[in-house]
Coordinates of C-alpha atoms and ligand atoms in Angstrom, one line a residue:
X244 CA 0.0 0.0 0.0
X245 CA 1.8 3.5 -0.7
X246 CA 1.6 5.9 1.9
X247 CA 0.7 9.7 0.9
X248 CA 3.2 12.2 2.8
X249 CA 1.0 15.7 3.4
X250 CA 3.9 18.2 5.1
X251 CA 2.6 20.6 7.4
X252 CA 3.4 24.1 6.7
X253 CA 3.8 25.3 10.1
X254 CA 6.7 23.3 12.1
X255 CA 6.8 23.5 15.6
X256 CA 10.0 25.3 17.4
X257 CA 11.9 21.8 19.1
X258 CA 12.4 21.6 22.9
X259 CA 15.4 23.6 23.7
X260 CA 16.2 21.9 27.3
X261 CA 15.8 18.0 26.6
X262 CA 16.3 17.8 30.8
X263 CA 13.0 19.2 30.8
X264 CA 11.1 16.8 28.4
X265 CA 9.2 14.7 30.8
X266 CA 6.9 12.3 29.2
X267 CA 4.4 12.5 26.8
X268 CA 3.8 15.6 26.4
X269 CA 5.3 17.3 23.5
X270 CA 4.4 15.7 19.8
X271 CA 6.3 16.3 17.0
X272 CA 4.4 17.7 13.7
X273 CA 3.5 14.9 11.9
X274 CA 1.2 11.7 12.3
X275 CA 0.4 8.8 10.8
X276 CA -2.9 7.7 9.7
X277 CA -5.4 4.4 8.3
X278 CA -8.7 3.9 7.8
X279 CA -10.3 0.5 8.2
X280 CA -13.7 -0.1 6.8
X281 CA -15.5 -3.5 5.9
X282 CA -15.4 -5.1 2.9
X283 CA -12.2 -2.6 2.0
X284 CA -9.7 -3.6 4.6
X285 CA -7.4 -1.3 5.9
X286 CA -6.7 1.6 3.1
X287 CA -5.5 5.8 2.8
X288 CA -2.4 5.2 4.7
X289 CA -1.1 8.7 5.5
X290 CA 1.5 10.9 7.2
X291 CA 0.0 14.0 7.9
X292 CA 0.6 17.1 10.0
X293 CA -0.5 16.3 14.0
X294 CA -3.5 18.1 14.7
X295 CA -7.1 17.5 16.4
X296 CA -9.4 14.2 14.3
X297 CA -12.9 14.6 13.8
X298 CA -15.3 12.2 15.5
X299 CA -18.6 11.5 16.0
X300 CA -19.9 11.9 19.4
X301 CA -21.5 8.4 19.0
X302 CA -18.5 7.1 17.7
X303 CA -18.1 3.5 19.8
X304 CA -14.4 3.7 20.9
X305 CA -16.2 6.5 23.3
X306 CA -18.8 4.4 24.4
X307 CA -17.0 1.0 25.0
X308 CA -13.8 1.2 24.8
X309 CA -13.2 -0.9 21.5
X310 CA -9.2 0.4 21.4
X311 CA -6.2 -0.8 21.4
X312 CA -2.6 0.7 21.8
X313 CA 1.4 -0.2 21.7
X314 CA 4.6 1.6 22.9
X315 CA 8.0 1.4 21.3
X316 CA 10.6 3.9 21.1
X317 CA 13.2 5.5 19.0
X318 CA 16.8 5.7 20.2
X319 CA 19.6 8.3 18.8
X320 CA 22.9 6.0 18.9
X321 CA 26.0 9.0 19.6
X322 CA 27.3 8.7 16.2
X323 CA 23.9 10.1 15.0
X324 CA 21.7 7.3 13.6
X325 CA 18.2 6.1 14.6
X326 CA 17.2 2.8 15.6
X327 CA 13.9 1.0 16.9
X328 CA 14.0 -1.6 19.6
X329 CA 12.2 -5.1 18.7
X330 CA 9.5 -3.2 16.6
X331 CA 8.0 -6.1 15.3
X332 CA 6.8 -7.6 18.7
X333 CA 4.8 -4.6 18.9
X334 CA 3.5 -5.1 15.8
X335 CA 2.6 -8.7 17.0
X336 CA 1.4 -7.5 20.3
X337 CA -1.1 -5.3 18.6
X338 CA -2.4 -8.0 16.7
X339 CA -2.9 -10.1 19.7
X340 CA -4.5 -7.2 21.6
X341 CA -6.8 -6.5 18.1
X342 CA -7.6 -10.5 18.3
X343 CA -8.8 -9.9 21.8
X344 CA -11.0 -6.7 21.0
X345 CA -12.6 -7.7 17.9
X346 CA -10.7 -5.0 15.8
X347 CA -9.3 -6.4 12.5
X348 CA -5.3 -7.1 12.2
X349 CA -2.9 -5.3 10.7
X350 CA 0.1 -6.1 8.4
X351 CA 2.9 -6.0 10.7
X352 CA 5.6 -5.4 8.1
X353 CA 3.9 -3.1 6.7
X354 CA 3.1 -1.0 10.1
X355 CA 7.2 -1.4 10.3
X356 CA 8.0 0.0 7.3
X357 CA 5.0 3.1 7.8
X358 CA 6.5 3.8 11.2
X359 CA 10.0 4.3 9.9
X360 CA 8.9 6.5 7.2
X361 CA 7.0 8.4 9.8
X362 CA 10.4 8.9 11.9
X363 CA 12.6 9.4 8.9
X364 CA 10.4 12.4 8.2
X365 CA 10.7 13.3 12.2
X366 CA 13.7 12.3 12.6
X367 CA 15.2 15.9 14.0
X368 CA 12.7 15.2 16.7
X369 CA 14.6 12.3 17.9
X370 CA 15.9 13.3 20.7
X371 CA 19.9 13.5 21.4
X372 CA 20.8 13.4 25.0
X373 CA 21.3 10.8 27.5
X374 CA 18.4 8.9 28.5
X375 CA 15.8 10.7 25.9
X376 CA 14.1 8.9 23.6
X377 CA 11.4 9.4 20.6
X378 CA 8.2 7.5 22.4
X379 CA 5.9 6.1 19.5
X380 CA 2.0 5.2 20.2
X381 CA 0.5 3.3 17.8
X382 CA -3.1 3.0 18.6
X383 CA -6.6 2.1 17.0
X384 CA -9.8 3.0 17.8
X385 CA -13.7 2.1 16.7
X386 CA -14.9 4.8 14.8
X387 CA -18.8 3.7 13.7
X388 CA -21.5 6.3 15.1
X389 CA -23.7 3.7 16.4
X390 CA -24.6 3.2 20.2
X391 CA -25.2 -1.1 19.8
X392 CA -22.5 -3.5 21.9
X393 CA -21.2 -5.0 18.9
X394 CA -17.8 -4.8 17.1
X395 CA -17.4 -2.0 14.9
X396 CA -16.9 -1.7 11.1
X397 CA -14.8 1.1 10.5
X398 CA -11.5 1.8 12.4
X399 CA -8.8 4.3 12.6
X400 CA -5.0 3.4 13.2
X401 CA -2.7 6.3 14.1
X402 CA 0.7 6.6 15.0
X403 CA 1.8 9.8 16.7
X404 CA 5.1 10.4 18.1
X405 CA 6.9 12.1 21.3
X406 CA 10.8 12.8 22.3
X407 CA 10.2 12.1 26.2
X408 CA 12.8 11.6 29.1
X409 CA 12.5 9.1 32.2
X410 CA 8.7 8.1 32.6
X411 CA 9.2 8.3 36.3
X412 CA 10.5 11.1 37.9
X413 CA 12.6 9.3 40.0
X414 CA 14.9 8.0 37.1
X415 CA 16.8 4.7 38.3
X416 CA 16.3 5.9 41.6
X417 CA 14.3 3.4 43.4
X418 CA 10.9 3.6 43.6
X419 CA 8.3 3.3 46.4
X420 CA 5.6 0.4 45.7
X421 CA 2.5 -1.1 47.5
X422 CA 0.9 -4.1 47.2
X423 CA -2.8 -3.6 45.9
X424 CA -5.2 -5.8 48.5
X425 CA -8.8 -3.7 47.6
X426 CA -8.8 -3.3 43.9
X427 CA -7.6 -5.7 41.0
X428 CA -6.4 -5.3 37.9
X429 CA -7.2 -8.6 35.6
X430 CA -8.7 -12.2 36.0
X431 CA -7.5 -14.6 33.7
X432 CA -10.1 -14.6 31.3
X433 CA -10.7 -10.8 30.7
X434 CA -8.5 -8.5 29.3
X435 CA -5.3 -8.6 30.6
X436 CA -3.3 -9.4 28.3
X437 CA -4.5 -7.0 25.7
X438 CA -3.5 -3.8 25.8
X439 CA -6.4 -1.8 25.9
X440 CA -7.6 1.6 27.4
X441 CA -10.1 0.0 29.9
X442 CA -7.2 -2.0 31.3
X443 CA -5.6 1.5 32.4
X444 CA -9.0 3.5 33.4
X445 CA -9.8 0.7 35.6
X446 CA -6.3 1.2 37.5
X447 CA -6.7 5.1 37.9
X448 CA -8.2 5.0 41.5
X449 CA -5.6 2.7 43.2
X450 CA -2.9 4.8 41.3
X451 CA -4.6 7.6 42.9
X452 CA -5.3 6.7 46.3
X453 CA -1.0 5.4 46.3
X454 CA 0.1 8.8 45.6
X455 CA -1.8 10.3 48.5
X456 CA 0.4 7.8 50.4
X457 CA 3.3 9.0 48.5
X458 CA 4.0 5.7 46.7
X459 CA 4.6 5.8 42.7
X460 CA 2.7 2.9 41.9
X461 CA 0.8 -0.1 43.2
X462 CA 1.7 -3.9 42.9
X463 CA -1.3 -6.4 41.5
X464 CA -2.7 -9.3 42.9
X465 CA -4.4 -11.9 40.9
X466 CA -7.8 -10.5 41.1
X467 CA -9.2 -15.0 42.3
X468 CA -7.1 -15.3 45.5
X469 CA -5.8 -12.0 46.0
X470 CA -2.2 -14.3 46.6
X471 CA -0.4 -14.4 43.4
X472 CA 1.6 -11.3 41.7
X473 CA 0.7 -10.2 38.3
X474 CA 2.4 -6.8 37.9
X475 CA 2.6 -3.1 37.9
X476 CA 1.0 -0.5 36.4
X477 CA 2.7 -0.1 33.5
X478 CA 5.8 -2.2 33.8
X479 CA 6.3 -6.4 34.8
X480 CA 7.6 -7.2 37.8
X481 CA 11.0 -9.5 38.9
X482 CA 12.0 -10.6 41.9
X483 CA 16.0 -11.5 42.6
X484 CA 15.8 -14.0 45.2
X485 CA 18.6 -16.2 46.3
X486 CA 20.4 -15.2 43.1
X487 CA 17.8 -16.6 41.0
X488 CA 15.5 -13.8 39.2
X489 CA 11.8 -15.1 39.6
X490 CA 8.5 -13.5 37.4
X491 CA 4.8 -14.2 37.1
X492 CA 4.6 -16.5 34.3
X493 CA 2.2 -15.7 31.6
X494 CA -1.6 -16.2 32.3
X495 CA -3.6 -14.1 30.1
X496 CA -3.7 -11.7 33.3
X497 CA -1.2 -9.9 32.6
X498 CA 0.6 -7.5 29.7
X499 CA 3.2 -10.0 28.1
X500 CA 6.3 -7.2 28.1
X501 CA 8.7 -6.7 25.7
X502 CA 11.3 -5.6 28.5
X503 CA 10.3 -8.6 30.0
X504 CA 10.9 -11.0 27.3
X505 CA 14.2 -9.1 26.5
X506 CA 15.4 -8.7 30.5
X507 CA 15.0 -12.5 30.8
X508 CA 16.6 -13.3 27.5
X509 CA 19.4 -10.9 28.7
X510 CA 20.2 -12.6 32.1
X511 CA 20.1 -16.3 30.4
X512 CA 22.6 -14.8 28.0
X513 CA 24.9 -14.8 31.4
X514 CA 24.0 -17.9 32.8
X515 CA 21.4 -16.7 35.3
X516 CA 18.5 -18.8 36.2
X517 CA 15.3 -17.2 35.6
X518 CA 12.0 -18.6 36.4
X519 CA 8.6 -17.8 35.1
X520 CA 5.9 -19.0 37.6
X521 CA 3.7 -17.6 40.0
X522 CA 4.7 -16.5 42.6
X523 CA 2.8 -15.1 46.0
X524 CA 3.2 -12.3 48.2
X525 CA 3.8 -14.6 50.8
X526 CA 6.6 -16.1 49.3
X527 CA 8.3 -12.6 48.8
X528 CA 7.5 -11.7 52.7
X529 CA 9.0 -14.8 53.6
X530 CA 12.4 -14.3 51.7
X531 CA 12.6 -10.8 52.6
X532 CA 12.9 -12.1 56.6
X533 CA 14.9 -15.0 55.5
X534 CA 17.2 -12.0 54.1
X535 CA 17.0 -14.0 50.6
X536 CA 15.0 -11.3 48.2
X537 CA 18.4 -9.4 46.9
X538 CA 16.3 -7.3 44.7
X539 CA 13.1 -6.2 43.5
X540 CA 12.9 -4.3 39.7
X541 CA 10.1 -3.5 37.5
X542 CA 10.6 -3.6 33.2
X543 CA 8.4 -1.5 30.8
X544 CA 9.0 0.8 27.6
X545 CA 8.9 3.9 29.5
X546 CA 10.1 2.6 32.7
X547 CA 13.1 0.6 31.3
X548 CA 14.4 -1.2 34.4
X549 CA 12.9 0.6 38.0
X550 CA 14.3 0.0 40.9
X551 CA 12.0 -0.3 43.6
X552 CA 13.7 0.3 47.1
X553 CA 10.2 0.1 49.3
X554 CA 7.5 -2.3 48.9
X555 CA 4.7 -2.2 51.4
X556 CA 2.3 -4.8 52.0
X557 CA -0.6 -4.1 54.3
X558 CA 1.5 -2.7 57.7
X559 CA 4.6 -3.8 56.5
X560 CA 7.3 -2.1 54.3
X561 CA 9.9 -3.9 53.6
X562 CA 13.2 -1.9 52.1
X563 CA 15.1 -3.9 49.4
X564 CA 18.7 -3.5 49.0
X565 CA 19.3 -0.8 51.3
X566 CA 16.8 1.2 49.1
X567 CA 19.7 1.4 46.6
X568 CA 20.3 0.0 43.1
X569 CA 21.0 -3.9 42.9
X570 CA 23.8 -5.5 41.4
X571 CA 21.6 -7.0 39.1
X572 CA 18.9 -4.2 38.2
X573 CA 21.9 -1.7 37.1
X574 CA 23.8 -4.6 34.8
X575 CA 20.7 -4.9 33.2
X576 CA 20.0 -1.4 32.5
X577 CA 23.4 -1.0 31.3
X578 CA 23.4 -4.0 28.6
X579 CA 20.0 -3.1 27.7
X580 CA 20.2 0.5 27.3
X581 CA 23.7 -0.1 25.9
X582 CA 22.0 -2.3 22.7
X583 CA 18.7 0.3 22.4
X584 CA 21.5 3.3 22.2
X585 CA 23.7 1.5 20.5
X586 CA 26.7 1.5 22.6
X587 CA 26.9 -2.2 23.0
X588 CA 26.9 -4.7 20.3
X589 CA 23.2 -6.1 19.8
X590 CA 24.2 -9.7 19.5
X591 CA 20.3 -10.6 20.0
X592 CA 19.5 -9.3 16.9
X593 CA 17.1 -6.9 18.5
X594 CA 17.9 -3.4 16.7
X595 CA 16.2 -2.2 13.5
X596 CA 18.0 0.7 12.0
X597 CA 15.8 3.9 10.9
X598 CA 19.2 5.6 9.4
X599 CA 22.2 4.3 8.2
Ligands
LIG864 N1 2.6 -4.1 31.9 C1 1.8 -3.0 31.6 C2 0.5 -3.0 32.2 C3 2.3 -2.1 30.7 O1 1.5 -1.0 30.4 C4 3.5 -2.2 30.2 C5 4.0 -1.2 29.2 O2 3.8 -1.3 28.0 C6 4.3 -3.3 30.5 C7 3.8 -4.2 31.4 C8 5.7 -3.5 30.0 O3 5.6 -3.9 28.6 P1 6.8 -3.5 27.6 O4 8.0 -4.0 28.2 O5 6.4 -4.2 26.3 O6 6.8 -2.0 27.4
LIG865 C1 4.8 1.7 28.0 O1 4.7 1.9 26.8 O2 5.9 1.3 28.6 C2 3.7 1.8 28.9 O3 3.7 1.3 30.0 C3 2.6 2.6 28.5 C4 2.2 3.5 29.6 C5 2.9 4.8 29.6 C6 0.8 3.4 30.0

């Protein structure tokens, strides 16, 4: 499918002090655009300037929900060049999160090669200093004007595009944490997996009611027994205990993480033993007071690796590694921000170059 490229006349002035870029909240000029509609498939694939869409205010995605989004970023490398980070198991993702939502699937390849276009033609938007990156959301949304429950017949994919710094304030600082005992997040069954907008609304009033206790973020429970981990907000979760790096395996619960994927791929690649299970909250209490849980870290797109130096569970905080870094959590952050910057050689194969 060719792609139509519509300039915008009126460029926006670039952040001056990339220290000050938090995250997500500058877009750069230009967007991406498809229409889906029965019977046609997905067609007009376009880059046009970033602006306001027009919907219908019956359009479904309002009504239900019907949406689905991804999060993948752009990396400058110090000689210059742009580079995406395992792009295709976004694409992948999506489709698995469409599969879930009843919204049609896309080409992957194809979304690869649209996206790069889309950054070639922003690419003085990437951003150049340490620890900025260009965040891409890919997201689609039901578009019919039709108040029925039922999956819709016209969609519209978009891809817009922002240079953002550390998602969390606190950097690779760690980060305070509770575990979540009155709301839940997922049951295996529902949509957990997927990543979809009612996933995140549902979690807004427990991420609310941590930072009036001055926590970051909360830790889910498997919403059955309320004894199981599932994960964070918007990252997965590891535990380092006894030298062994434990994670919840993969239910259907919980968001299946690129990070996480590449984090345990990572520590394998040095002989560590990870294991994907489930694991409780009683199991971490206990090796805390045994003095066995080395470190706790979370892995996300816009977290990267986070630290988390407190983790409270009902009365009871328990302070991880002296609050400080692990051993482990920092040579991960430094191999895998060394192969998304290109600093260190990507011998996984991970890297797919926007520029030569
Ligand atoms: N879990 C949730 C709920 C998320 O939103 C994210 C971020 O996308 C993650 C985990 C981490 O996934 P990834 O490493 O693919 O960014
Ligand atoms: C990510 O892309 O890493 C996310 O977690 C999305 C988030 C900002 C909600």
């Amino acid at each position: 499918m060719e792609i139509k490229v519509e300039l915008t006349k009126n460029p926006k002035a670039k952040p001056q002090d990339e220290s000050k870029l938090g995250f997500g909240q500058i877009f750069t000029d230009h967007m991406f655009l498809m229409n889906y509609d029965e019977g046609q498939g997905w067609h007009d694939a376009r880059i046009v300037p970033y602006g306001p869409i027009e919907l219908e205010p019956s359009a479904m995605c309002l009504h239900y929900g019907q949406e689905v989004f991804e999060g993948l970023k752009a990396y400058r490398t110090d000689t210059g060049k742009i580079q995406l980070f395992r792009p295709d198991e976004n694409f992948k993702r999506l489709n698995l999160s469409n599969e879930r939502l009843c919204i049609p699937k896309v080409d992957e390849e194809f979304l690869t090669e649209a996206l790069k276009k889309l950054i070639l033609v922003e690419q003085d938007w990437v951003p150049h200093s340490k620890d900025t990156s260009l965040y891409i959301r890919p997201f689609i949304i039901a578009t019919d004007a039709h108040l029925g429950v039922h999956p819709a017949h016209h969609y519209l994919l978009m891809i817009i595009l922002s240079p953002v710094g550390p998602y969390y304030p606190e950097g690779l600082d760690p980060v305070k944490i509770y575990v979540e005992t009155k709301y839940v997040r997922a049951v295996k069954g529902g949509t957990g997996m997927a990543k979809t907008a009612g996933n995140y609304s549902a979690s807004l009033l427990s991420q609310e009611e941590a930072a009036e206790q001055d926590y970051t973020q909360v830790l889910w429970l498997d919403g059955v027994e309320r004894k199981y981990i599932e994960e964070v907000g918007a990252m997965n979760i590891f535990f380092v205990i006894d030298g062994v790096a434990v994670t919840p395996m993969l239910q259907g619960s919980i968001l299946s993480g690129i990070t996480r994927k590449s984090c345990i791929e990572i520590m394998q690649s040095w002989g560590m033993k990870v294991e994907e299970r489930r694991i409780s909250i009683d199991e971490v209490v206990d090796a805390y007071h045994s003095g066995k849980l080395d470190e706790v870290f979370g892995t996300g797109t816009a977290a990267v690796i986070s630290p988390v130096g407190h983790l409270r569970y009902g009365d009871m905080v328990m302070t991880i590694n002296d609050n400080k870094i692990g051993k482990i959590s920092q040579r991960l952050y430094d191999e895998l921000t060394g192969i998304q910057w290109g600093k260190i050689e990507d011998k996984f194969g991970w890297i797919v170059p926007v520029t030569e």
